[in-house]
Short mmCIF file of C-alpha atoms in Angstrom, two decimals:
data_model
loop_
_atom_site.label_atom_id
_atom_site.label_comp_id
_atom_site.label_asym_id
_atom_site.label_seq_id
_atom_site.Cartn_x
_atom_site.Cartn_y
_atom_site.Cartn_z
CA UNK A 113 -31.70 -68.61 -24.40
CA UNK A 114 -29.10 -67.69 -26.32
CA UNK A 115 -26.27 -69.88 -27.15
CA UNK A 116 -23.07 -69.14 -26.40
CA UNK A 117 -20.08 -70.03 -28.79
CA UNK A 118 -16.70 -69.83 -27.33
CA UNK A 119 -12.88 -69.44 -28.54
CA UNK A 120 -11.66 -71.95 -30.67
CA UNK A 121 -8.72 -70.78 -32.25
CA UNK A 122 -5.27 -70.09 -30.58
CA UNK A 123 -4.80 -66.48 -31.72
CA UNK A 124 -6.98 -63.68 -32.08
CA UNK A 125 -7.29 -62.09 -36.09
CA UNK A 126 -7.87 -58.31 -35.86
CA UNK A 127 -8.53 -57.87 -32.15
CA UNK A 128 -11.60 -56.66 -31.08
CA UNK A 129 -10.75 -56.50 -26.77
CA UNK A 130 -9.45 -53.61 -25.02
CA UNK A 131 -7.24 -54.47 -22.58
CA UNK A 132 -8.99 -53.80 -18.57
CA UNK A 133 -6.13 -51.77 -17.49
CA UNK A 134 -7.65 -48.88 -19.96
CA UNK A 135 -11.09 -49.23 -19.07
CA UNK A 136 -9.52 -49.09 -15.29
CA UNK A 137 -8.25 -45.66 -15.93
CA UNK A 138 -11.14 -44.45 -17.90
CA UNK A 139 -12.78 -44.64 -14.41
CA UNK A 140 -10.54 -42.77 -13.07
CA UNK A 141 -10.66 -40.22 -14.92
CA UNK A 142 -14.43 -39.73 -13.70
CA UNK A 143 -13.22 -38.21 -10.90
CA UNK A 144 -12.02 -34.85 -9.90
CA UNK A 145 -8.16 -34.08 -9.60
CA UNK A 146 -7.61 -37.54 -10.49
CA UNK A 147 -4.37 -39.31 -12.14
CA UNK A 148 -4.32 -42.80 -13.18
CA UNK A 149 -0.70 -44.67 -13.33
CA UNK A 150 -0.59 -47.56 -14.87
CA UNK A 151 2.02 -50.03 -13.11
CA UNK A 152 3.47 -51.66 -16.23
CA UNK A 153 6.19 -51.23 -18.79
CA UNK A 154 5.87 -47.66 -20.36
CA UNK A 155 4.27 -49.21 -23.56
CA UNK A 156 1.32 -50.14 -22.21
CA UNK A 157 0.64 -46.85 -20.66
CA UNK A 158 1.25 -45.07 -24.29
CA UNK A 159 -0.82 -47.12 -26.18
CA UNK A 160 -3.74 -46.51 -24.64
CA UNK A 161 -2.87 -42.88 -24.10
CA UNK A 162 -2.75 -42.98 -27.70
CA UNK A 163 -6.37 -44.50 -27.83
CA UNK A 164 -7.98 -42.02 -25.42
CA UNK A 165 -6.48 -38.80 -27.18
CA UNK A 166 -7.99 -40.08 -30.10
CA UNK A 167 -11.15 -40.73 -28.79
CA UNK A 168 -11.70 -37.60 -26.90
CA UNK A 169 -9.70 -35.27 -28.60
CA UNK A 170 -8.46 -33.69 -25.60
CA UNK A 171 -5.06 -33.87 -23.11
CA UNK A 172 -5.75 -37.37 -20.78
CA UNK A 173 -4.06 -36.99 -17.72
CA UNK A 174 -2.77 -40.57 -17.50
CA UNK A 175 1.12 -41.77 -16.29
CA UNK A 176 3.21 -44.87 -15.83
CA UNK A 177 5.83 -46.46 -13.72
CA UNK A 178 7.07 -47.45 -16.51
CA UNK A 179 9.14 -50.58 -15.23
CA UNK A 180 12.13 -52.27 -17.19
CA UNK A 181 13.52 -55.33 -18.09
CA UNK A 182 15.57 -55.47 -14.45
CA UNK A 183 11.81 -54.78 -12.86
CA UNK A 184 9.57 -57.01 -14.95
CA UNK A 185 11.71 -60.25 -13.22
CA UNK A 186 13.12 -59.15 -10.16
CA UNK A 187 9.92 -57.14 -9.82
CA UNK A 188 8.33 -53.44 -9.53
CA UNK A 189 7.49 -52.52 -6.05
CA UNK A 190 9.68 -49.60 -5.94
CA UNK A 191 8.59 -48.14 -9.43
CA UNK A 192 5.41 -48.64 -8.32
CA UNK A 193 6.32 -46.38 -4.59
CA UNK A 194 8.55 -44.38 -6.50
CA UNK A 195 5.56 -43.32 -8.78
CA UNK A 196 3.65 -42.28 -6.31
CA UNK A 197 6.00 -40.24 -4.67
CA UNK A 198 6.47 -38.46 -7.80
CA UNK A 199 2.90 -37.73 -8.45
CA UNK A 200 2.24 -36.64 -4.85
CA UNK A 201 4.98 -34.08 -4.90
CA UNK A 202 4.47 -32.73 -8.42
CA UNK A 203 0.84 -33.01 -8.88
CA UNK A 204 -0.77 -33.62 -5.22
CA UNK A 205 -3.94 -34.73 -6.73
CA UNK A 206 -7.03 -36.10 -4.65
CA UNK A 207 -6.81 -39.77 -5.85
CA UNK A 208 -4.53 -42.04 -7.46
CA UNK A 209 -5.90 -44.74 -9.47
CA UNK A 210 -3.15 -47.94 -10.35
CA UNK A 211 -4.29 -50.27 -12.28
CA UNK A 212 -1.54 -52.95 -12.72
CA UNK A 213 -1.28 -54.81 -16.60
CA UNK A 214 -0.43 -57.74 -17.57
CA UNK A 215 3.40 -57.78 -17.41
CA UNK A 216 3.28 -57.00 -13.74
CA UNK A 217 0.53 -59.52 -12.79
CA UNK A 218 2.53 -62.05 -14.52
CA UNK A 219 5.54 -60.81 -12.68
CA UNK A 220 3.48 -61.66 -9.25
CA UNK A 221 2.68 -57.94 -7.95
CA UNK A 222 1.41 -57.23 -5.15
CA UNK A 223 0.26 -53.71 -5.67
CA UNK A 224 -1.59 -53.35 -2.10
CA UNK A 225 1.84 -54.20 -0.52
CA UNK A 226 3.61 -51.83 -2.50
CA UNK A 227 0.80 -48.77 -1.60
CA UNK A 228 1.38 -50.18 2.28
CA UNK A 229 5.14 -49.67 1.68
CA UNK A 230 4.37 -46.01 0.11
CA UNK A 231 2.48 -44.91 3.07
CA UNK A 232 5.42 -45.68 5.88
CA UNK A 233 7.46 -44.42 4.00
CA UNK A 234 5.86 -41.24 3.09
CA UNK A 235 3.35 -40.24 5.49
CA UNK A 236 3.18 -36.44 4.50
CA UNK A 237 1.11 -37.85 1.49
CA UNK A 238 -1.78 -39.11 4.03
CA UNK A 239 -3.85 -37.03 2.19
CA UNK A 240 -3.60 -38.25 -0.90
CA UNK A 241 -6.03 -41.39 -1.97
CA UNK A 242 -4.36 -44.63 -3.69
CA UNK A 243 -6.68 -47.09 -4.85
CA UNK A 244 -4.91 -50.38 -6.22
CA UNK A 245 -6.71 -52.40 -8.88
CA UNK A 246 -5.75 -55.91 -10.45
CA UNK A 247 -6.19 -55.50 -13.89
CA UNK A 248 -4.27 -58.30 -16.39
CA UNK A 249 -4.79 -58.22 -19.43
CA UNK A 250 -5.03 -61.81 -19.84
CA UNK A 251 -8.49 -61.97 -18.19
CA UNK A 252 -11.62 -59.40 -19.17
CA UNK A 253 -11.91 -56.39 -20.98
CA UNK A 254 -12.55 -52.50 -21.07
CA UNK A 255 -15.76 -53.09 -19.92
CA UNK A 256 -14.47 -55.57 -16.94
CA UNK A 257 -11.57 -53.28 -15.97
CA UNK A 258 -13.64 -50.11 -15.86
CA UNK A 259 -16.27 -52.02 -13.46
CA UNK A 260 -13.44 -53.28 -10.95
CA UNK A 261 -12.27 -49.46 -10.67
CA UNK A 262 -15.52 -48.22 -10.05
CA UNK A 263 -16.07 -50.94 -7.58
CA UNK A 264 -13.05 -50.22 -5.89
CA UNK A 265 -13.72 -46.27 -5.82
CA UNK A 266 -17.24 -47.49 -3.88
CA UNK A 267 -15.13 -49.53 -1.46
CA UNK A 268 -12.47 -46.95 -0.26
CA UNK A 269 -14.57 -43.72 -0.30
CA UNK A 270 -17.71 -45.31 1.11
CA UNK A 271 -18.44 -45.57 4.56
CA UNK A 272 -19.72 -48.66 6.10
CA UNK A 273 -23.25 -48.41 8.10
CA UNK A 274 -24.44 -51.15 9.84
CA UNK A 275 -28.17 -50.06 8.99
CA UNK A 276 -30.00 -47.24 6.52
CA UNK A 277 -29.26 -43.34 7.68
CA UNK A 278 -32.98 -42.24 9.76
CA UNK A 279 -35.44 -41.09 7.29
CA UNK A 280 -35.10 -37.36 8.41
CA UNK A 281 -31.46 -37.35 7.31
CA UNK A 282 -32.33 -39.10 3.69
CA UNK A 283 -31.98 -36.32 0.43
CA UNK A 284 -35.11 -36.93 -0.95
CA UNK A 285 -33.75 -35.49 -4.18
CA UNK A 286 -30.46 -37.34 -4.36
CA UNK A 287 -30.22 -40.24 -6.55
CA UNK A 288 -26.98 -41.95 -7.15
CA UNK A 289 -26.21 -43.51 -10.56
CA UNK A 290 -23.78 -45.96 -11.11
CA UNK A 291 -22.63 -45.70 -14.86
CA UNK A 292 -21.41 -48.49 -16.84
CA UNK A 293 -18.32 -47.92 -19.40
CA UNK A 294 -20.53 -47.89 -22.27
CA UNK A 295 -22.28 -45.17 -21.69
CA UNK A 296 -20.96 -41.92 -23.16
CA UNK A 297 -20.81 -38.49 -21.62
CA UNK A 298 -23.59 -37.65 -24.00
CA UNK A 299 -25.27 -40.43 -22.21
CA UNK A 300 -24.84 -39.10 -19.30
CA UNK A 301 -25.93 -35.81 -19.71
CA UNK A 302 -29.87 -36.87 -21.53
CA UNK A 303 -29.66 -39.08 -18.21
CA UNK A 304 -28.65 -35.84 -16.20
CA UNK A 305 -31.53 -34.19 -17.73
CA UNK A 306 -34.05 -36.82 -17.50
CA UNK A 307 -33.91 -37.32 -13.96
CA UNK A 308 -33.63 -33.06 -13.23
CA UNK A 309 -37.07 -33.54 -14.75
CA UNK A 310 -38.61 -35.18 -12.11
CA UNK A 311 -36.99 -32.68 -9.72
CA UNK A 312 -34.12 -34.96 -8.56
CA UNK A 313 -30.24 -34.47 -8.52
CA UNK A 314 -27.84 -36.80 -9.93
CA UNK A 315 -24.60 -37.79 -9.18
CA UNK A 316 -22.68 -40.02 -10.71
CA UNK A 317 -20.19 -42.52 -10.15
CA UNK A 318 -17.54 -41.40 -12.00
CA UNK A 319 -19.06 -38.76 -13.58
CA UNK A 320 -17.92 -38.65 -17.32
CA UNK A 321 -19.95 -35.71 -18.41
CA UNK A 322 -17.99 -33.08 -16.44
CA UNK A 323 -14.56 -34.59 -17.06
CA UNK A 324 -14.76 -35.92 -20.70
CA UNK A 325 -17.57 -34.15 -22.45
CA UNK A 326 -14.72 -31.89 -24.90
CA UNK A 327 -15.07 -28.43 -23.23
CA UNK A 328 -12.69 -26.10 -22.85
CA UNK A 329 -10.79 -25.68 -19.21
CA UNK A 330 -10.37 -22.57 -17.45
CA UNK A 331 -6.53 -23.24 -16.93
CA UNK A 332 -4.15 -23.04 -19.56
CA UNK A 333 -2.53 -26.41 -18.47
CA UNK A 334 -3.73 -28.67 -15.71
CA UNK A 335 -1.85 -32.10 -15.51
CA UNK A 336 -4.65 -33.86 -13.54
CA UNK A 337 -8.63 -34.93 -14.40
CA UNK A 338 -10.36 -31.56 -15.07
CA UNK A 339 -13.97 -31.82 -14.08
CA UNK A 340 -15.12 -35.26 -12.63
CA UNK A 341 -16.94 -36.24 -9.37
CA UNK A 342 -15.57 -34.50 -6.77
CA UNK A 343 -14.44 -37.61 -4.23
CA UNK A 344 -15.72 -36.15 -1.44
CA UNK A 345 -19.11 -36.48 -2.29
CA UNK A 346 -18.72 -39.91 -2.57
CA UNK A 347 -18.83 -40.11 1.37
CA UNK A 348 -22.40 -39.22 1.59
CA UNK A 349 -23.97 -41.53 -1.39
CA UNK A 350 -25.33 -43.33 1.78
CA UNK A 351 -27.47 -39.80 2.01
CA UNK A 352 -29.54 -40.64 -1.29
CA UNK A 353 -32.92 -41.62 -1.81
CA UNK A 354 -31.87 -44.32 -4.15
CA UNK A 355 -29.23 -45.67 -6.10
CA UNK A 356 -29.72 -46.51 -10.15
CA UNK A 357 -27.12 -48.92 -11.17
CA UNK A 358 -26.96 -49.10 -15.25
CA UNK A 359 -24.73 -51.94 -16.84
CA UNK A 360 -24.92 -55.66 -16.07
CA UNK A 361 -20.97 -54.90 -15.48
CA UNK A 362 -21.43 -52.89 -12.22
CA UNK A 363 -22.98 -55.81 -10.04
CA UNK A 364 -20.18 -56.09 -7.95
CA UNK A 365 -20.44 -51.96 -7.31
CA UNK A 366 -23.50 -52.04 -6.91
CA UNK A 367 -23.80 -55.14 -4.35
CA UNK A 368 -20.61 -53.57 -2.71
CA UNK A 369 -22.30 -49.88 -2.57
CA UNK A 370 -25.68 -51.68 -1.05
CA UNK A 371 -23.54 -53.32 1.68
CA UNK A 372 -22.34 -50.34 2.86
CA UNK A 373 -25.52 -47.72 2.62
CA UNK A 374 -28.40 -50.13 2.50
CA UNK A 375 -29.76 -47.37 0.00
CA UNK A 376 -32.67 -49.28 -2.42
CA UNK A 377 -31.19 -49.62 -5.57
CA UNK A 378 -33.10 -50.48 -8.97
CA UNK A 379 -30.46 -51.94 -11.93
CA UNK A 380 -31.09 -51.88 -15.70
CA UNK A 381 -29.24 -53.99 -18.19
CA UNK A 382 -29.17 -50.60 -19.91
CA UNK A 383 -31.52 -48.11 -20.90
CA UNK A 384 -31.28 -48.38 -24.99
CA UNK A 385 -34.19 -48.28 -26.95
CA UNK A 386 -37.96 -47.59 -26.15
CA UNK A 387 -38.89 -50.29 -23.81
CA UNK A 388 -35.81 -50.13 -21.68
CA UNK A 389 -36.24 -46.32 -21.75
CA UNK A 390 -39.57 -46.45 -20.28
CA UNK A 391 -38.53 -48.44 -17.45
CA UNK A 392 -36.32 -46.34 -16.34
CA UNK A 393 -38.62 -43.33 -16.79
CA UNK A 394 -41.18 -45.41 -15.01
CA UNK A 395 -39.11 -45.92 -11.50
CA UNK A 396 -38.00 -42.27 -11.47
CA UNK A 397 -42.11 -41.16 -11.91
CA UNK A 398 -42.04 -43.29 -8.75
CA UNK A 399 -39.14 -41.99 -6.76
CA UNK A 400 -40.24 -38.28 -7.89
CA UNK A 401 -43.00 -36.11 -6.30
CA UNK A 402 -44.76 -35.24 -9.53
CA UNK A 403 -45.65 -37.94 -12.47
CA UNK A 404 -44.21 -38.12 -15.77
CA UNK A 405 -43.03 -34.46 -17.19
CA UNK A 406 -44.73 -33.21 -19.98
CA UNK A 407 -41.38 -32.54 -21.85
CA UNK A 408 -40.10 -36.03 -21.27
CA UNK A 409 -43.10 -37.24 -22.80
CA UNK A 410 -43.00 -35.50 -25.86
CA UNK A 411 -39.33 -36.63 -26.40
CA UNK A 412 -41.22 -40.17 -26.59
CA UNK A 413 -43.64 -39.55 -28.95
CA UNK A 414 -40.68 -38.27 -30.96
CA UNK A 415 -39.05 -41.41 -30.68
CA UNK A 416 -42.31 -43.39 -31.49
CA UNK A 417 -42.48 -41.03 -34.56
CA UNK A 418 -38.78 -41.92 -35.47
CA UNK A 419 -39.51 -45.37 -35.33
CA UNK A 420 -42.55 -45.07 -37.83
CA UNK A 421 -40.42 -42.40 -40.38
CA UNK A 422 -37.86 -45.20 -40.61
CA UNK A 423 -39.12 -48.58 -40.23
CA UNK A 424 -39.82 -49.07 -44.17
CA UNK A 425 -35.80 -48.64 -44.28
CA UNK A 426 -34.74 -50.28 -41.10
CA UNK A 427 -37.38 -53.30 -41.15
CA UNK A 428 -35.38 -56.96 -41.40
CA UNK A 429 -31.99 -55.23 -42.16
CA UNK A 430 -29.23 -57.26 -41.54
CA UNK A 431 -26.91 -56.03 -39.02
CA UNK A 432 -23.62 -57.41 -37.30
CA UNK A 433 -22.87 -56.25 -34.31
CA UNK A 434 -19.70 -56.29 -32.40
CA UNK A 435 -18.84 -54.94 -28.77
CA UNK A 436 -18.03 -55.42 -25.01
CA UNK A 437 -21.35 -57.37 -23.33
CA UNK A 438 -23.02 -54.70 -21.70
CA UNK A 439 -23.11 -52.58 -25.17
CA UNK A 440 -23.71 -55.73 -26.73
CA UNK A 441 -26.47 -56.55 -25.43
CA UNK A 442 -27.97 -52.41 -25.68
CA UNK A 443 -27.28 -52.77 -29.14
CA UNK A 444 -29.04 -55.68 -29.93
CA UNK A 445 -32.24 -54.73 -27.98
CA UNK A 446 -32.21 -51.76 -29.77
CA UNK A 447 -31.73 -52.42 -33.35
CA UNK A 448 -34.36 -55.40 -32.64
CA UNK A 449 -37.23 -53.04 -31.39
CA UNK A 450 -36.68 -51.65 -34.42
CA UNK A 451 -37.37 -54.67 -36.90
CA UNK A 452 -33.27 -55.30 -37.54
CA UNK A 453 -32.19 -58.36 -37.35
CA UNK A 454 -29.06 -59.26 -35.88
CA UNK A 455 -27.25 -61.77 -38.07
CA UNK A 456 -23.53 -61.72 -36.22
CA UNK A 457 -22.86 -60.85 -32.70
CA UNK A 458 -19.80 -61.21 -31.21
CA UNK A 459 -17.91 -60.34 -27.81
CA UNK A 460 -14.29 -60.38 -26.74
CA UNK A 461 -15.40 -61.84 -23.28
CA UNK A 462 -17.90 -64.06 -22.02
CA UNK A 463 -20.30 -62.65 -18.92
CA UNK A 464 -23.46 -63.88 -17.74
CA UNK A 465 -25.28 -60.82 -19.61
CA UNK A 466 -24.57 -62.58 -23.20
CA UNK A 467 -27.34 -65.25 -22.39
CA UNK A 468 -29.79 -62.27 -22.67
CA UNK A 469 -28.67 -61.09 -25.91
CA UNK A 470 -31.22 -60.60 -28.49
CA UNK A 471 -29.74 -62.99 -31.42
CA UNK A 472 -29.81 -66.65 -31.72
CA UNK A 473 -26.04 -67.04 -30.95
CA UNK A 474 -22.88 -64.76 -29.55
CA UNK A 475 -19.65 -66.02 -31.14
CA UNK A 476 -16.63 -64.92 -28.26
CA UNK A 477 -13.85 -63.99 -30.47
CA UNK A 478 -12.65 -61.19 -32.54
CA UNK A 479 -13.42 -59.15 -35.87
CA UNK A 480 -11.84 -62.28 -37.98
CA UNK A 481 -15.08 -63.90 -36.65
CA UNK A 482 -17.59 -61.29 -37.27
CA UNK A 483 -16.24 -60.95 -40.85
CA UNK A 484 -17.00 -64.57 -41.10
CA UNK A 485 -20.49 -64.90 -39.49
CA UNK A 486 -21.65 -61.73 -40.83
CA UNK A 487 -20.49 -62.61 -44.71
CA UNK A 488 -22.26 -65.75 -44.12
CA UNK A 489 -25.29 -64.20 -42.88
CA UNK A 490 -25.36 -61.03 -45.67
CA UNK A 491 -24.99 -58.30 -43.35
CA UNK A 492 -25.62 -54.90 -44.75
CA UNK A 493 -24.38 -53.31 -41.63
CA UNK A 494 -22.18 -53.39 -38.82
CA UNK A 495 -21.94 -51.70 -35.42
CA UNK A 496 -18.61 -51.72 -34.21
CA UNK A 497 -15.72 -49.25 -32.83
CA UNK A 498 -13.62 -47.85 -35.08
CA UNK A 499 -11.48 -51.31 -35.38
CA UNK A 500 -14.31 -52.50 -37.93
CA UNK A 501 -14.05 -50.27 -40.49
CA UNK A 502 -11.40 -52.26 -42.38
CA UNK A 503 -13.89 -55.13 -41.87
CA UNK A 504 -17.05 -52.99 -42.92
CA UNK A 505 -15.29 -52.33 -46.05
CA UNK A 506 -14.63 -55.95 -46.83
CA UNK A 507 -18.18 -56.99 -45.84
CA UNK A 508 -19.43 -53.88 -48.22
CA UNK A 509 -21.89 -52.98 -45.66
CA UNK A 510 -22.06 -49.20 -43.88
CA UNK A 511 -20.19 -48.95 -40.09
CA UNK A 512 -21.92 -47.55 -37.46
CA UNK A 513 -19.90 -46.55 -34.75
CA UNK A 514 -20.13 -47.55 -31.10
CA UNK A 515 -18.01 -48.01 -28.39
CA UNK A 516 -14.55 -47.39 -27.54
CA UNK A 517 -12.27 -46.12 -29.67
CA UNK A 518 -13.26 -44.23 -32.36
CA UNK A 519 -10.09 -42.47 -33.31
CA UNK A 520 -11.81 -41.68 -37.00
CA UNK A 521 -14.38 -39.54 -36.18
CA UNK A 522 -14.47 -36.06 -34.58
CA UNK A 523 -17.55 -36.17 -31.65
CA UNK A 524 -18.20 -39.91 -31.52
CA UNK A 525 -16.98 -39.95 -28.38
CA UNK A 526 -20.07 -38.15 -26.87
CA UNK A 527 -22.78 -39.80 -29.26
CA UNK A 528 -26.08 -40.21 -26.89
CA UNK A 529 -27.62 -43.46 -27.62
CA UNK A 530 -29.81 -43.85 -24.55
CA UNK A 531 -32.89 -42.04 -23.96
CA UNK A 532 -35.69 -41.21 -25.97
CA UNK A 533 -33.96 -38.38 -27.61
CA UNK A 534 -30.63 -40.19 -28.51
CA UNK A 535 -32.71 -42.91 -29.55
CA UNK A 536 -34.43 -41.16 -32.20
CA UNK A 537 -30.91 -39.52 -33.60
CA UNK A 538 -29.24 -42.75 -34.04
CA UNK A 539 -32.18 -43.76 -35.49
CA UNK A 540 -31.95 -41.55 -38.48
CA UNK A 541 -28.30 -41.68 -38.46
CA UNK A 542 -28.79 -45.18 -39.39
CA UNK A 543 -31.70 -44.65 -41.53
CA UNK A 544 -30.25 -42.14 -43.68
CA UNK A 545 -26.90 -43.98 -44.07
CA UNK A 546 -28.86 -47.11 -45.77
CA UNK A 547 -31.36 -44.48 -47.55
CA UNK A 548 -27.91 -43.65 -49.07
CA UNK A 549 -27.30 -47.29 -50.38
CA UNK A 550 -30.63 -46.68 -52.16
CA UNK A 551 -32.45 -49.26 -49.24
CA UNK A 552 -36.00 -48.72 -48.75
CA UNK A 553 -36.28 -46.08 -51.09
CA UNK A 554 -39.91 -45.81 -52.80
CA UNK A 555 -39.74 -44.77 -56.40
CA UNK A 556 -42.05 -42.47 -57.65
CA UNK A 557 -44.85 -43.92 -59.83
CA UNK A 558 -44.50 -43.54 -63.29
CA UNK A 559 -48.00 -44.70 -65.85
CA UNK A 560 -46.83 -46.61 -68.95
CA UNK A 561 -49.85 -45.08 -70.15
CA UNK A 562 -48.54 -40.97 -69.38
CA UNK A 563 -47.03 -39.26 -72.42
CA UNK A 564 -43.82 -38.08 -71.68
CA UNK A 565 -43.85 -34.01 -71.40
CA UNK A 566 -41.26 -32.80 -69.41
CA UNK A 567 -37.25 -33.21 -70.33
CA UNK A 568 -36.74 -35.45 -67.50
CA UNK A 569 -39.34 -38.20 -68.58
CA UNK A 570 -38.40 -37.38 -72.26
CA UNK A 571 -34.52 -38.24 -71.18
CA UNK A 572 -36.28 -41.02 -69.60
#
């Protein structure tokens, strides 16, 4: 088992957590017609905003209530009812989404009080869904705050059954998949495509790849989520064949959505890397009516093919590794199927997930504390969001990118690393980027014994 080493220092050096509140609205933002308000001080709200219009490179519908000095003590009720009324009557989206932040959960809010206090006082905005989340920044991270919104979504648009829906009403094509934070909406669209193979629909909860994938809307301005699961839809996931739950993170959604459809679910740690890959493949060849698809096979043996172009260059390179546990953990099962080894790993949070983690110990702490494992242990790599690459740079070793945010790149926010397919790509990506450090690289063989006859060996 792997051990676990926890925080022993009183401040964190180059922070590697974001704070729950974000991941919150990133959920959000999955579905359709959708505006998150954050219900904190107005800095909060634009920091992140800053973040996600980095990372995606688009306009994020996201706003605050923006409470003062007066509101932070006395407290925020009214912004927080004030908000909403302004919203409502400017926007009148489907669903609001308010996460609170650490200022107000400090303050003592009681944001379910406050949305009781909105609806008697407003009632012409029945029709308009508020879903409250606790969200301090004090406690989790991204990853944590994105599962307690999804969670939440399950629990207010869900209806309760006492037993499964008859067999004769079931969709036998209708699979719901619960998606974890880290996966991206490239992620979700090889998933998408994977299961369409086995002649089954998908729909996701919140669905990322319609809302966030960087395409271009047909209005010229819309100041809500474009794209996104519609929330309606979300009333018949008790319909579906089955539900696939993917990230350790989404146990609460997923025991919450059981409780309420009794639909069979199957979960998966994630589905990074060959082996995990193939289980996943494996229970959809058993929930679809034909067996494996001849295309989806052949994206394997391109992945197996990958793994044999690249192992003389990837073989017992030392990587460090830093992210949220769920993408922790992916990354580490991935880069060891493919003969890395993971010399630093390190998590903002602790979660049961770590134990799992494919390296002999996860440090919780920050990117002070991967520089310092990952010097010690001579890493010549390190996967990280775009907060490493100051520490990369120290470390002299090549950043990979993964995660949220990467505000540096153009298109990392869409980066498939699941699935046979995206598999193989990051596999070169990573390949080529140590071929470049002249690692692995096979010079040609020269004979003492060959007269020199060209004007490169006579140079020579």
């Amino acid at each position: 088992m792997t051990e676990i080493i926890k925080r022993n220092k009183a401040l964190s050096v180059s922070p590697l957590k974001t704070s729950p509140a974000i991941g919150a609205a990133l959920a959000f933002m999955g579905l359709r017609r959708a505006m998150p308000m954050l219900h904190g001080s107005q800095g909060c709200t634009a920091f992140g905003k800053v973040f996600f219009v980095r990372h995606f490179r688009e306009p994020v519908a996201l706003q605050s209530t923006a409470i003062d000095q007066v509101s932070a003590v006395m407290g925020g009720g009214d912004s927080v009812v004030e908000g909403l009324r302004t919203i409502c009557a400017k926007s009148r989206p489907d669903v609001i989404g308010v996460p609170s932040t650490g200022l107000t959960e400090t303050q003592g809010c009681d944001l379910a009080g406050d949305v009781r206090v909105f609806r008697e006082k407003y009632p012409e905005y029945g029709d308009v869904a508020v879903i409250p989340v606790t969200t301090p920044d004090y406690t989790g991270c991204f990853e944590t705050g994105y599962a307690k919104a999804v969670e939440a979504i399950v629990r207010h648009f869900v209806p309760k059954r006492t037993e499964r829906v008859p067999p004769a009403r079931v969709r036998r094509h209708q699979i719901n998949v619960l998606a974890a934070s880290h996966l991206t909406p490239g992620d979700l669209e090889i998933l998408q495509q994977t299961i369409a193979a086995f002649g089954l629909e998908a729909v996701f909860v919140p669905d990322l790849a319609t809302a966030l994938d960087g395409h271009l809307g047909g209005n010229d301005f819309n100041p809500l989520s474009d794209g996104g699961l519609p929330v309606g839809i979300l009333g018949d996931l008790g319909l579906a064949r089955a539900t696939l739950v993917i990230g350790a993170s989404l146990k609460g959604a997923a025991d919450a959505l059981f409780e309420r459809t009794h639909v069979p679910d199957y979960r998966f740690d994630h589905v990074m890397g060959l082996t995990a890959y193939d289980a996943f493949v494996d229970v959809l060849r058993g929930l679809g009516a034909k067996g494996v698809p001849e295309k989806v096979e052949r994206r394997r043996t391109q992945l197996q093919d990958a793994m044999l172009d690249s192992h003389f260059v990837l073989g017992l390179t030392r990587v460090a590794v830093a992210a949220d546990p769920d993408l922790l953990k992916g990354l580490c099962d991935f880069l060891g199927d493919m003969g890395m080894q993971v010399v630093a790993a390190v998590s903002p949070v602790n979660a049961p997930i770590l134990k799992t983690v494919r390296a002999d110990s996860v440090k919780i702490g920050d990117l002070g504390d991967l520089e310092t494992i990952a010097r010690a242990g001579g890493a010549e790599m390190v996967v990280c969001n775009a907060h490493g690459a100051h520490t990369a740079r120290r470390l002299g070793a090549h950043l990979v990118r993964a995660g949220f945010p990467q505000y540096d790149v153009l298109g990392g926010f869409r980066q498939p690393w699941v699935g046979y397919g995206g598999g193989r790509d990051r596999l070169f990506e990573i390949a080529n980027a140590l071929l470049a450090r002249h690692k692995g690289e096979v010079a040609p063989y020269r004979s003492l014994y060959k007269e020199a006859s060209g004007p490169e060996e006579s140079a020579a």
